[in-house]
Amino acid sequence: MNTLIKNVLAVLPNGSTKKTNITIKDDKIFSIGIVPEQFNADKTIDGQGKLAIPGFVNAHTHVSMTMLRSYADDMKLMDWLENKIWPVEAKMKKDDIYWGAMLGIAEMIKTGTTTFADMYGDMDKVAEAVEETGIRAVLSRGMIGAAPNGMAALQENCTLFEEYNNGADGRITVMFGPHAPYTCPPDFLKKVIEKAQKYDAQIHIHLAETEDEVKECQTKYGKTPIALMEDVGILDCGVLAAHCVHLSDADIAIMKKYNVRVAHNPGSNLKLASGIAPVKKLLEENICVGLGTDGASSNNNLDMLEEVNLAALIHKAATLDPLAIPAAEALKMGTYYGAKAVGLADTGKIEPGMKADITLFSMQGTQWTPCYDAVSLLVYSANASMVDTVIVDGKILLDKGRLTTIDEEKVIYEANKCAEKLTGKTLKN
Amino acid sequence: MNTLIKNVLAVLPNGSTKKTNITIKDDKIFSIGIVPEQFNADKTIDGQGKLAIPGFVNAHTHVSMTMLRSYADDMKLMDWLENKIWPVEAKMKKDDIYWGAMLGIAEMIKTGTTTFADMYGDMDKVAEAVEETGIRAVLSRGMIGAAPNGMAALQENCTLFEEYNNGADGRITVMFGPHAPYTCPPDFLKKVIEKAQKYDAQIHIHLAETEDEVKECQTKYGKTPIALMEDVGILDCGVLAAHCVHLSDADIAIMKKYNVRVAHNPGSNLKLASGIAPVKKLLEENICVGLGTDGASSNNNLDMLEEVNLAALIHKAATLDPLAIPAAEALKMGTYYGAKAVGLADTGKIEPGMKADITLFSMQGTQWTPCYDAVSLLVYSANASMVDTVIVDGKILLDKGRLTTIDEEKVIYEANKCAEKLTGKTLKN
C-alpha cells in the first residue's frame, strides 16, 4: 500500500522543519520532497496545517499497569507497593493483563506513540494486544529472581522469545527483563545472561532508580548497581537501563564503555520523588538517552509529549542552564534516541528507508499561534490531544483522532470491568 | 439567568468529589445538592461524565506577550531579553497589545481559566479585551521605575485604576505593578506606595526570581529583595509576589508577617532555569501560594492544568518527598489559593454564595480510565484540551469546547498579522 502525506511541515533528522511531501511504500518511508513520478498513492493525507514527527518511542513502561491508574497516588514508595500495588497485581489474571495492555496501547496510539518497550508478567497477552493493534513493541518478561517463581519467569521469557521475537510482521522484538539488581541476585542474573546469549537477545532492567537502592547495593556488594552489573556481566549483553537517576562519574564511565542506553522517565521520577537524573551529563558523554513514561500507575498517563516537555524543562532548572536540553534535543530523546535505546535502528527518523512510523499533530488553534518555531510549540505549548494521525509500519492506526484497529468504547468497558473486579471498588466515571 | 449543572462530579472545597447538582443564579453559585424546588433553570447543562472544578486562577501572566510565543526559546535570560524580547516589545502598539490579549484570553478560556492577574503596558487595551470576552482579571500597569517613562507609567496605573477598577460588572480589579526591586529603585517604589494607598489598591510585583537578582540586591542594598521591600514599605500595601524562587528563612518569616501571597510559576521557572521555589516550606508556613503561567513567551502556553501538574510533581523530587504536594493540594493552588493570592475572596471554590466561575472537564476516554480518583486523574493524567465548558460570573464562555464571546479564527488571523509586522517574519502555520 502506497500513502502520500502532502504539504506537511516535517521535522527532519537534524531537528529543523520543512514543508514537504512524504511518500510511504508498504512499511517504509519511500521519499521526502517532490513526489517521485512513478509513485501512485493509494491514499493521500492532506498535511496542510499539520506537523509530522517520527512517532514517539516510549522506552520504558509496564503497559498492563494502566489498569491501576489513579488507584493509589501521593504515597511513599514502599507503602504504595506493599499495601496497594502488589496485592492487586497478585490477583491479576491473563484477562486483566490483556485489557490493561489494550487500554494502554489505545492511549499510546491516540497520543502519538508508535513503539513501546514493556516489562511485565503474562507477556503473551501483551504480545497479542500488540499483534492486534498494529503498534510496534519491545517486550520483556519482568523477572524477580529472588521470588519463588524466578526460574519459571525466566523460562517464560525464553518462550516469549521463541514465540514472538520478530513476530507481528517484525513489529515485536523480545528482550530479557530481570527487574533490578535489588530483586535479582547475581546468581540469577548469570542465568539470565546465559539465556540472553543463547538467543542473542538484549536486556531491559531498572538501574539506580532511588538513593536507597544505591545505598543498599553499596552495603551488600560494596559497589554501585552499575558497577555490580559490569561485574556480573549483564552489560555485555546490550542493555536498556530504566531510570539511572543516581549515578557517580565512575558509573557514567562504565555506561559509556558498554554503550548502556538509558530510558529516562522524568514524570515517574518526579512523582515517586526518586530525584532528577543527570541527563545533561549523560548526553554530554554521548550516552543514548531515550524517554519513557514508566507505568501509568506512577505517572499517571502514557503521554510521551509530556515526557518530552518535562525533559526539556526540568534539566534546565536542575543545572541552572536554560540551554541544558533545547526543544529539538528533547524531541529527539522522545523519538530517535528512544528508538536507539530500545535497540531499533530502522525507526525514529523521517528519512527514506526508515520504517513508516509517523505522527501528525494538528497545528490549529491558539496554542500554535503565532508559529515562529513549530518544534518549540510542540514541545512547550501543545498537548497530546492535538495528535491527528498515527502511522505504524505504513499502516494508519489513528485517522483524524479515531482509532482504526481498536474499539475504544469496548476497551474502556472491559478495562473498567477488570478494574472493579480486581480492586472491589465501584468506579466513578 | 439561572443555570443548572445536573449530575456532575464536583470537586468540593475540601478536595473530595461528589456527584451532585450545581445551581447558578445570575453571577453566583446558588446551591449544591438537591435542586431547590423554587429554582427554575433557564439553561441546563448535562454534567454526566464531567468533572466540575472551580475555574483556574492564573495568578501571574503578561497576556499580551502571547504574541511572542515561540519567537525565542532556549536562550540565556539576558540574551533573550536584550536581543529578542525587548526590541520587539519596544515596537508594540495598542493594536498588538489588544490582539495579543485576545489571543491569550481565548487560550485561557479554552483551557479552563476563569481569572488572570496581568502586568504589562497599555493595559487599557487588555481591560477592553477583558470586558468584551467576559473573563475575570486583576490588572496592573507594569512599571520600570528606572526607565525614562517611569513616572508616566505610574500615572497610567492611576488612570487604569480610575477607569477600570471594579469595571466590567465587577470583573476587573486594578493593582499597582512596579516590575521588580532591580528595576524600581526605593524612591520610585515610595511614590508607588503613595498612589496605592491613595486608591486603597494592592501591589503586583516580581520578587526573588533569580539567584543573580538576590545577589545584586545584597550587594547594592545589603539586603535580600524581600527584606528591602519590607524596609521600603511595599509589604504594607498587600502584595502579590510573583516567583519567590530564592528565599532565605528570614525572607519567609517576613512574608508570613505581612501576609505576602505568592504566584508560583513552575513552568517559567524551569524553562528560564531560575530554579525551584521552596513551595513546600511556604505552604507549611501557611503562606498563600497560587499558580501562574508567566508570559507565554517563557512557558510557552497559558495552560494552568500544566502548572498544577508541575506543582504537584517537581516539589516531590526537589524535597525527595512523594507526599510533598498531593494532587488535591496542587489543584487548590491553581484555584482557591490563586484567588486568595490575587486578592479575590469570592471565587475559587464551588460553594453557595461564591461567584459562578466553574470549569467542566470531559472525563471521556482512555486517560480517565479507570477512574479510582478523579482529582488524581485531572492533575496527573488529563490535559487541557479536555475542557468542555467554562462559566465566568454565571455566563457560559465556552460551550462544548466552543468559545461563545470570541471569534477564534479572527483572533488568530489578527494576531498572526500583528506578529508578522512586529518581527518581520513570515509565519509557518
Coordinates of N, CA and C in Angstrom, one line a residue, chain A residues 9 17 19 48-50 66-77 103 106-107 110-111 211 246 267 269-276 299-301 303 306 309-310 312-314 316-323 325-328 363-374 376-377 380-386 403 408 411-412 415-416 418-420 422-423 425-429, chain B residues 9 17 19 48-50 66-77 103 106-107 110-111 211 246 267 269-276 299-301 303 306 309-310 312-314 316-323 325-328 363-374 376-377 380-386 403 408 411-412 415-416 418-420 422-423 425-429:
Chain A
L9 N 4.3 20.0 7.2 CA 5.6 20.5 7.9 C 6.2 19.4 8.6
T17 N 12.6 22.1 10.5 CA 11.3 21.7 9.9 C 11.3 22.2 8.4
K19 N 8.5 22.3 4.9 CA 7.2 22.0 4.2 C 7.5 21.0 3.1
Q48 N -1.6 19.8 5.2 CA -1.7 21.2 5.4 C -2.1 21.5 6.9
G49 N -1.4 22.4 7.5 CA -1.7 22.7 8.9 C -1.3 21.6 9.9
K50 N -0.5 20.7 9.4 CA -0.1 19.6 10.3 C 1.4 19.5 10.4
T66 N -1.7 0.1 33.4 CA -2.7 1.1 33.1 C -3.9 0.9 33.9
M67 N -4.2 -0.4 34.1 CA -5.3 -0.9 34.9 C -5.4 -0.2 36.3
L68 N -4.2 0.2 36.8 CA -4.1 0.7 38.2 C -3.9 2.2 38.2
R69 N -4.1 2.9 37.1 CA -4.1 4.3 37.0 C -5.0 5.0 38.0
S70 N -4.4 5.8 38.9 CA -5.2 6.6 39.9 C -5.7 5.7 41.1
Y71 N -5.2 4.5 41.1 CA -5.7 3.6 42.2 C -5.0 4.0 43.5
A72 N -3.8 4.5 43.5 CA -3.1 4.9 44.7 C -2.0 5.9 44.3
D73 N -2.1 7.1 44.8 CA -1.1 8.2 44.5 C -0.7 8.9 45.7
D74 N 0.4 9.7 45.6 CA 0.9 10.5 46.6 C 1.1 9.7 47.9
M75 N 1.9 8.6 47.7 CA 2.3 7.8 48.9 C 3.8 7.5 48.8
K76 N 4.3 7.1 50.0 CA 5.7 6.6 50.0 C 5.9 5.4 49.2
L77 N 7.0 5.2 48.5 CA 7.2 4.1 47.5 C 6.8 2.7 48.1
L103 N -5.9 -1.1 26.9 CA -6.2 0.3 27.3 C -5.0 1.2 27.1
A106 N -4.2 1.7 23.4 CA -5.2 2.7 22.8 C -4.7 4.1 23.2
E107 N -4.3 4.3 24.4 CA -3.9 5.7 24.8 C -2.6 6.1 24.1
K110 N -3.3 7.0 20.5 CA -4.0 8.3 20.5 C -3.1 9.5 20.8
T111 N -2.0 9.3 21.6 CA -1.1 10.4 22.0 C 0.2 10.3 21.2
E211 N 17.9 6.6 45.7 CA 19.1 6.7 46.5 C 19.2 5.5 47.4
H246 N 20.5 8.0 40.0 CA 21.6 8.3 41.0 C 22.9 7.6 40.5
G267 N 8.6 12.0 34.4 CA 7.3 12.1 35.1 C 7.3 11.1 36.3
N269 N 9.9 9.7 37.8 CA 11.0 10.1 38.8 C 10.5 11.2 39.7
L270 N 9.8 12.2 39.1 CA 9.3 13.3 39.9 C 8.2 12.8 40.8
K271 N 7.2 12.1 40.3 CA 6.1 11.7 41.1 C 6.4 10.8 42.2
L272 N 7.3 9.9 42.0 CA 7.7 9.0 43.1 C 8.9 9.6 43.9
A273 N 9.2 10.8 43.6 CA 10.3 11.5 44.4 C 11.6 10.8 44.4
S274 N 11.9 10.1 43.2 CA 13.2 9.4 43.1 C 14.3 10.4 42.9
G275 N 14.0 11.6 42.3 CA 15.1 12.6 42.0 C 15.1 12.9 40.6
I276 N 16.2 13.7 40.2 CA 16.3 14.1 38.8 C 17.6 13.5 38.2
N299 N 2.4 7.8 37.1 CA 2.8 8.8 36.1 C 1.7 10.0 36.1
N300 N 0.5 9.8 35.8 CA -0.4 8.7 35.6 C -0.9 8.5 34.2
N301 N -0.1 8.8 33.2 CA -0.6 8.5 31.9 C 0.6 8.0 31.0
D303 N 1.5 9.5 28.1 CA 1.6 10.6 27.2 C 3.1 11.0 27.0
E306 N 4.3 14.8 27.1 CA 4.5 15.3 28.5 C 5.9 15.0 28.9
N309 N 8.3 17.3 27.1 CA 8.2 18.6 27.7 C 9.0 18.6 29.1
L310 N 8.8 17.6 29.9 CA 9.5 17.6 31.2 C 11.0 17.5 31.0
A312 N 12.7 18.6 28.6 CA 13.2 19.9 28.1 C 13.2 20.9 29.3
L313 N 12.3 20.8 30.2 CA 12.2 21.7 31.3 C 13.0 21.5 32.5
I314 N 12.9 20.2 33.1 CA 13.5 20.0 34.4 C 15.0 20.1 34.5
K316 N 16.9 22.1 32.8 CA 17.3 23.5 32.8 C 17.4 24.0 34.2
A317 N 16.3 23.7 35.0 CA 16.3 24.2 36.4 C 17.3 23.4 37.3
A318 N 17.5 22.1 37.0 CA 18.4 21.3 37.8 C 19.8 21.7 37.6
T319 N 20.2 22.2 36.4 CA 21.6 22.6 36.2 C 21.7 24.1 36.1
L320 N 20.6 24.8 36.3 CA 20.5 26.3 36.2 C 21.1 26.8 34.9
D321 N 20.8 26.0 33.8 CA 21.3 26.3 32.5 C 20.1 26.3 31.5
P322 N 19.7 27.4 31.0 CA 18.5 27.5 30.2 C 18.7 26.8 28.8
L323 N 20.0 26.5 28.5 CA 20.3 25.8 27.2 C 20.5 24.3 27.5
I325 N 18.8 21.4 27.8 CA 18.2 20.5 26.8 C 17.2 21.3 25.9
P326 N 17.6 21.8 24.8 CA 16.7 22.6 23.9 C 15.6 21.7 23.4
A327 N 14.5 22.4 22.9 CA 13.3 21.7 22.5 C 13.6 20.6 21.4
A328 N 14.5 20.9 20.4 CA 14.7 19.9 19.4 C 15.4 18.7 19.9
M363 N -1.9 21.5 13.9 CA -1.4 22.8 14.4 C -2.4 23.9 14.4
Q364 N -3.7 23.5 14.5 CA -4.7 24.5 14.6 C -4.8 25.1 16.0
G365 N -5.4 26.3 16.1 CA -5.8 26.8 17.4 C -4.7 27.7 18.1
T366 N -5.2 28.3 19.2 CA -4.4 29.3 19.9 C -3.0 28.9 20.3
Q367 N -2.9 27.6 20.8 CA -1.6 27.2 21.3 C -0.5 27.1 20.3
W368 N -0.9 27.1 19.0 CA 0.1 27.1 17.9 C 0.2 28.4 17.2
T369 N -0.3 29.5 17.9 CA -0.2 30.8 17.3 C 0.5 31.8 18.3
P370 N 1.4 32.7 17.8 CA 1.9 32.6 16.4 C 3.0 31.5 16.3
C371 N 3.2 31.0 15.1 CA 4.1 29.9 14.9 C 5.5 30.4 14.3
Y372 N 6.3 30.9 15.2 CA 7.7 31.3 14.8 C 8.5 30.0 14.7
D373 N 8.2 29.0 15.5 CA 9.1 27.8 15.6 C 8.2 26.6 16.1
A374 N 7.9 25.8 15.1 CA 7.0 24.7 15.3 C 7.5 23.7 16.3
S376 N 9.5 24.3 18.9 CA 9.2 24.9 20.2 C 7.8 24.8 20.7
L377 N 6.9 25.1 19.7 CA 5.5 25.0 20.1 C 5.0 23.6 20.4
Y380 N 6.8 22.9 24.0 CA 6.5 23.8 25.1 C 5.0 24.2 25.2
S381 N 4.3 24.0 24.1 CA 2.9 24.6 24.1 C 1.8 23.6 23.8
A382 N 2.1 22.7 23.0 CA 1.0 21.8 22.5 C 0.6 20.7 23.6
N383 N -0.4 20.0 23.3 CA -0.7 18.8 24.1 C -1.1 17.6 23.3
A384 N -1.1 16.4 23.9 CA -1.2 15.2 23.1 C -2.6 15.0 22.5
S385 N -3.6 15.8 22.9 CA -4.9 15.7 22.3 C -4.9 16.3 20.9
M386 N -3.8 16.9 20.5 CA -3.7 17.5 19.2 C -3.2 16.5 18.2
L403 N -9.3 5.8 16.4 CA -8.5 4.6 16.3 C -9.1 3.7 15.3
E408 N -12.5 1.5 20.9 CA -12.1 2.2 22.2 C -13.2 2.1 23.3
V411 N -12.9 -1.3 24.8 CA -11.7 -1.5 25.6 C -11.9 -0.8 27.0
I412 N -12.5 0.4 27.0 CA -12.8 1.1 28.2 C -13.8 0.3 29.1
A415 N -11.9 -2.8 30.5 CA -10.9 -2.4 31.4 C -11.6 -2.0 32.8
N416 N -12.7 -1.3 32.7 CA -13.4 -0.9 33.9 C -13.9 -2.2 34.6
C418 N -12.6 -5.2 34.6 CA -11.5 -5.9 35.2 C -11.0 -5.1 36.4
A419 N -11.0 -3.8 36.3 CA -10.5 -2.9 37.4 C -11.4 -3.1 38.6
E420 N -12.7 -3.1 38.4 CA -13.7 -3.2 39.5 C -13.5 -4.6 40.2
L422 N -10.8 -6.5 40.2 CA -9.5 -6.6 40.9 C -9.5 -5.8 42.2
T423 N -10.1 -4.7 42.3 CA -10.0 -3.8 43.5 C -11.2 -3.8 44.4
K425 N -13.7 -2.0 43.9 CA -14.2 -0.6 44.0 C -15.2 -0.4 42.9
T426 N -16.2 0.5 43.2 CA -17.1 0.9 42.2 C -16.5 2.2 41.6
L427 N -16.4 2.2 40.3 CA -15.7 3.3 39.6 C -16.6 4.4 39.3
K428 N -16.1 5.6 39.5 CA -16.9 6.8 39.5 C -17.4 7.3 38.2
N429 N -16.6 7.1 37.1 CA -16.9 7.8 35.9 C -18.2 7.4 35.3
Chain B
L9 N -19.9 15.4 38.6 CA -18.9 15.1 39.7 C -18.2 16.4 40.0
T17 N -14.6 14.6 46.0 CA -15.5 14.8 44.9 C -16.9 14.2 45.2
K19 N -20.9 13.4 43.4 CA -21.9 13.5 42.3 C -23.1 14.4 42.8
Q48 N -23.3 14.7 33.3 CA -22.9 13.3 33.3 C -21.5 13.1 32.6
G49 N -20.6 12.4 33.2 CA -19.3 12.2 32.6 C -18.4 13.4 32.6
K50 N -18.8 14.4 33.5 CA -18.0 15.6 33.5 C -17.5 15.9 35.0
T66 N 1.7 36.8 24.6 CA 1.3 35.7 23.9 C 1.7 35.9 22.4
M67 N 1.8 37.1 22.0 CA 2.2 37.5 20.7 C 3.6 37.0 20.4
L68 N 4.4 36.8 21.4 CA 5.8 36.4 21.2 C 6.1 34.9 21.5
R69 N 5.0 34.1 21.6 CA 5.1 32.7 21.9 C 6.0 32.0 20.8
S70 N 7.0 31.4 21.2 CA 7.9 30.6 20.3 C 8.8 31.5 19.5
Y71 N 8.8 32.8 19.8 CA 9.7 33.7 19.0 C 11.2 33.5 19.4
A72 N 11.4 33.2 20.6 CA 12.8 33.0 21.0 C 12.8 32.1 22.3
D73 N 13.4 30.9 22.2 CA 13.4 29.9 23.3 C 14.8 29.4 23.5
D74 N 15.0 28.7 24.6 CA 16.3 28.1 24.9 C 17.5 29.0 24.8
M75 N 17.4 30.2 25.5 CA 18.4 31.2 25.5 C 18.7 31.6 26.9
K76 N 19.9 32.2 27.1 CA 20.2 32.8 28.4 C 19.3 34.0 28.6
L77 N 18.8 34.2 29.9 CA 17.8 35.2 30.2 C 18.2 36.6 29.6
L103 N -5.8 36.9 22.0 CA -5.2 35.5 21.7 C -5.0 34.8 23.1
A106 N -8.4 34.0 24.8 CA -9.1 32.8 24.1 C -8.4 31.5 24.6
E107 N -7.1 31.5 24.6 CA -6.5 30.3 25.1 C -6.8 30.0 26.5
K110 N -10.3 28.6 26.8 CA -10.4 27.2 26.3 C -9.7 26.2 27.2
T111 N -8.7 26.6 28.0 CA -8.0 25.7 28.9 C -8.5 25.8 30.3
E211 N 18.8 33.9 41.2 CA 19.9 34.0 42.1 C 20.6 35.3 42.0
H246 N 14.1 32.3 45.2 CA 15.3 32.2 46.1 C 15.0 33.0 47.4
G267 N 6.4 26.4 35.5 CA 6.8 26.2 34.1 C 7.9 27.2 33.7
N269 N 9.8 29.1 35.7 CA 11.0 29.0 36.5 C 11.9 27.8 36.0
L270 N 11.3 26.8 35.5 CA 12.0 25.7 34.9 C 12.6 26.1 33.6
K271 N 11.8 26.7 32.7 CA 12.2 27.0 31.3 C 13.3 28.0 31.3
L272 N 13.2 29.0 32.2 CA 14.2 30.1 32.2 C 15.4 29.7 33.2
A273 N 15.3 28.5 33.7 CA 16.4 28.0 34.6 C 16.6 28.8 35.8
S274 N 15.5 29.4 36.3 CA 15.5 30.2 37.5 C 15.8 29.4 38.8
G275 N 15.2 28.2 38.7 CA 15.3 27.3 39.9 C 14.0 26.8 40.4
I276 N 14.0 26.1 41.5 CA 12.7 25.6 42.0 C 12.4 26.3 43.3
N299 N 7.1 30.1 28.4 CA 6.3 29.0 29.1 C 6.2 27.7 28.2
N300 N 5.6 27.7 27.0 CA 5.1 28.7 26.1 C 3.6 28.7 26.0
N301 N 2.9 28.4 27.0 CA 1.4 28.5 26.9 C 0.8 29.1 28.1
D303 N -1.6 27.4 29.9 CA -2.3 26.3 30.3 C -2.1 26.0 31.8
E306 N -1.3 22.4 33.3 CA 0.1 22.1 33.2 C 0.9 22.6 34.5
N309 N -0.1 20.4 37.4 CA 0.6 19.2 37.3 C 2.1 19.4 37.7
L310 N 2.7 20.4 37.2 CA 4.1 20.7 37.5 C 4.3 20.9 39.0
A312 N 2.5 19.8 41.4 CA 2.3 18.5 42.1 C 3.6 17.7 42.0
L313 N 4.3 17.8 40.8 CA 5.4 16.9 40.5 C 6.8 17.4 41.0
I314 N 7.1 18.6 40.7 CA 8.5 19.0 40.9 C 8.9 19.1 42.4
K316 N 7.9 17.2 44.8 CA 8.2 15.9 45.3 C 9.7 15.6 45.1
A317 N 10.2 15.8 43.8 CA 11.6 15.4 43.5 C 12.5 16.4 44.3
A318 N 12.1 17.7 44.3 CA 13.1 18.7 44.9 C 13.3 18.4 46.4
T319 N 12.2 17.8 47.1 CA 12.3 17.6 48.5 C 12.5 16.1 48.8
L320 N 12.6 15.3 47.7 CA 12.6 13.8 47.8 C 11.5 13.3 48.8
D321 N 10.3 13.9 48.7 CA 9.1 13.5 49.5 C 7.9 13.3 48.6
P322 N 7.5 12.1 48.3 CA 6.4 11.8 47.4 C 5.1 12.4 47.9
L323 N 5.0 12.9 49.2 CA 3.8 13.4 49.7 C 3.9 15.0 49.7
I325 N 3.4 17.7 47.7 CA 2.2 18.4 47.3 C 1.3 17.4 46.6
P326 N 0.3 16.9 47.4 CA -0.6 15.9 46.8 C -1.5 16.6 45.7
A327 N -2.1 15.7 44.9 CA -2.9 16.2 43.8 C -3.9 17.3 44.2
A328 N -4.7 17.0 45.3 CA -5.8 17.9 45.7 C -5.2 19.3 46.1
M363 N -14.8 13.8 31.1 CA -14.0 12.7 31.6 C -14.1 11.4 30.7
Q364 N -14.2 11.7 29.4 CA -14.3 10.6 28.5 C -12.9 10.1 28.1
G365 N -12.8 8.9 27.7 CA -11.6 8.4 27.0 C -10.6 7.7 27.9
T366 N -9.5 7.2 27.3 CA -8.6 6.3 28.0 C -7.9 7.0 29.2
Q367 N -7.5 8.3 29.0 CA -6.8 8.9 30.1 C -7.6 9.0 31.4
W368 N -8.9 8.9 31.4 CA -9.7 8.9 32.5 C -10.1 7.5 33.0
T369 N -9.5 6.5 32.5 CA -9.9 5.1 32.8 C -8.7 4.3 33.3
P370 N -8.9 3.5 34.4 CA -10.1 3.5 35.2 C -10.1 4.8 36.2
C371 N -11.2 5.1 36.7 CA -11.3 6.3 37.5 C -11.5 6.0 39.0
Y372 N -10.4 5.6 39.6 CA -10.5 5.4 41.1 C -10.5 6.7 41.8
D373 N -9.9 7.8 41.2 CA -9.7 9.1 41.9 C -9.7 10.2 40.8
A374 N -10.8 10.9 40.7 CA -10.9 11.9 39.6 C -9.9 13.0 39.8
S376 N -6.9 12.9 41.1 CA -5.6 12.4 40.7 C -5.5 12.3 39.1
L377 N -6.6 11.9 38.5 CA -6.6 11.8 37.1 C -6.5 13.2 36.4
Y380 N -2.8 14.4 37.2 CA -1.7 13.6 36.7 C -1.9 13.0 35.3
S381 N -3.1 13.0 34.9 CA -3.3 12.3 33.6 C -4.0 13.1 32.5
A382 N -4.9 14.0 32.8 CA -5.7 14.7 31.8 C -4.9 15.8 31.2
N383 N -5.4 16.4 30.1 CA -4.8 17.6 29.6 C -5.9 18.6 29.3
A384 N -5.5 19.9 29.0 CA -6.4 21.0 29.0 C -7.3 21.0 27.7
S385 N -7.0 20.1 26.7 CA -7.9 20.0 25.6 C -9.2 19.3 26.0
M386 N -9.2 18.7 27.2 CA -10.4 18.0 27.7 C -11.4 19.0 28.4
L403 N -15.8 28.7 21.9 CA -15.9 30.0 22.6 C -17.1 30.7 22.2
E408 N -12.7 33.0 17.3 CA -11.3 32.4 17.5 C -10.5 32.6 16.1
V411 N -9.3 36.1 15.7 CA -8.3 36.4 16.7 C -6.9 35.9 16.2
I412 N -7.0 34.6 15.7 CA -5.7 34.0 15.2 C -5.2 34.8 14.0
A415 N -3.9 38.2 15.2 CA -2.6 38.0 16.0 C -1.5 37.7 15.0
N416 N -1.7 36.8 14.1 CA -0.6 36.5 13.1 C -0.2 37.7 12.3
C418 N -0.3 40.9 13.3 CA 0.5 41.7 14.2 C 1.9 41.1 14.4
A419 N 1.9 39.8 14.6 CA 3.2 39.1 14.9 C 4.1 39.3 13.7
E420 N 3.6 39.1 12.5 CA 4.4 39.3 11.3 C 5.0 40.7 11.1
L422 N 5.4 42.9 13.6 CA 6.4 43.2 14.7 C 7.7 42.6 14.4
T423 N 7.8 41.3 13.9 CA 9.0 40.6 13.9 C 9.6 40.6 12.4
K425 N 8.9 38.4 10.3 CA 9.0 37.0 9.9 C 7.7 36.6 9.2
T426 N 7.9 35.6 8.3 CA 6.7 35.0 7.7 C 6.4 33.8 8.5
L427 N 5.2 33.7 9.0 CA 4.8 32.6 9.9 C 4.5 31.4 9.2
K428 N 4.9 30.2 9.8 CA 4.8 29.0 9.1 C 3.5 28.3 9.0
N429 N 2.7 28.5 10.0 CA 1.5 27.7 10.1 C 0.5 27.9 8.9

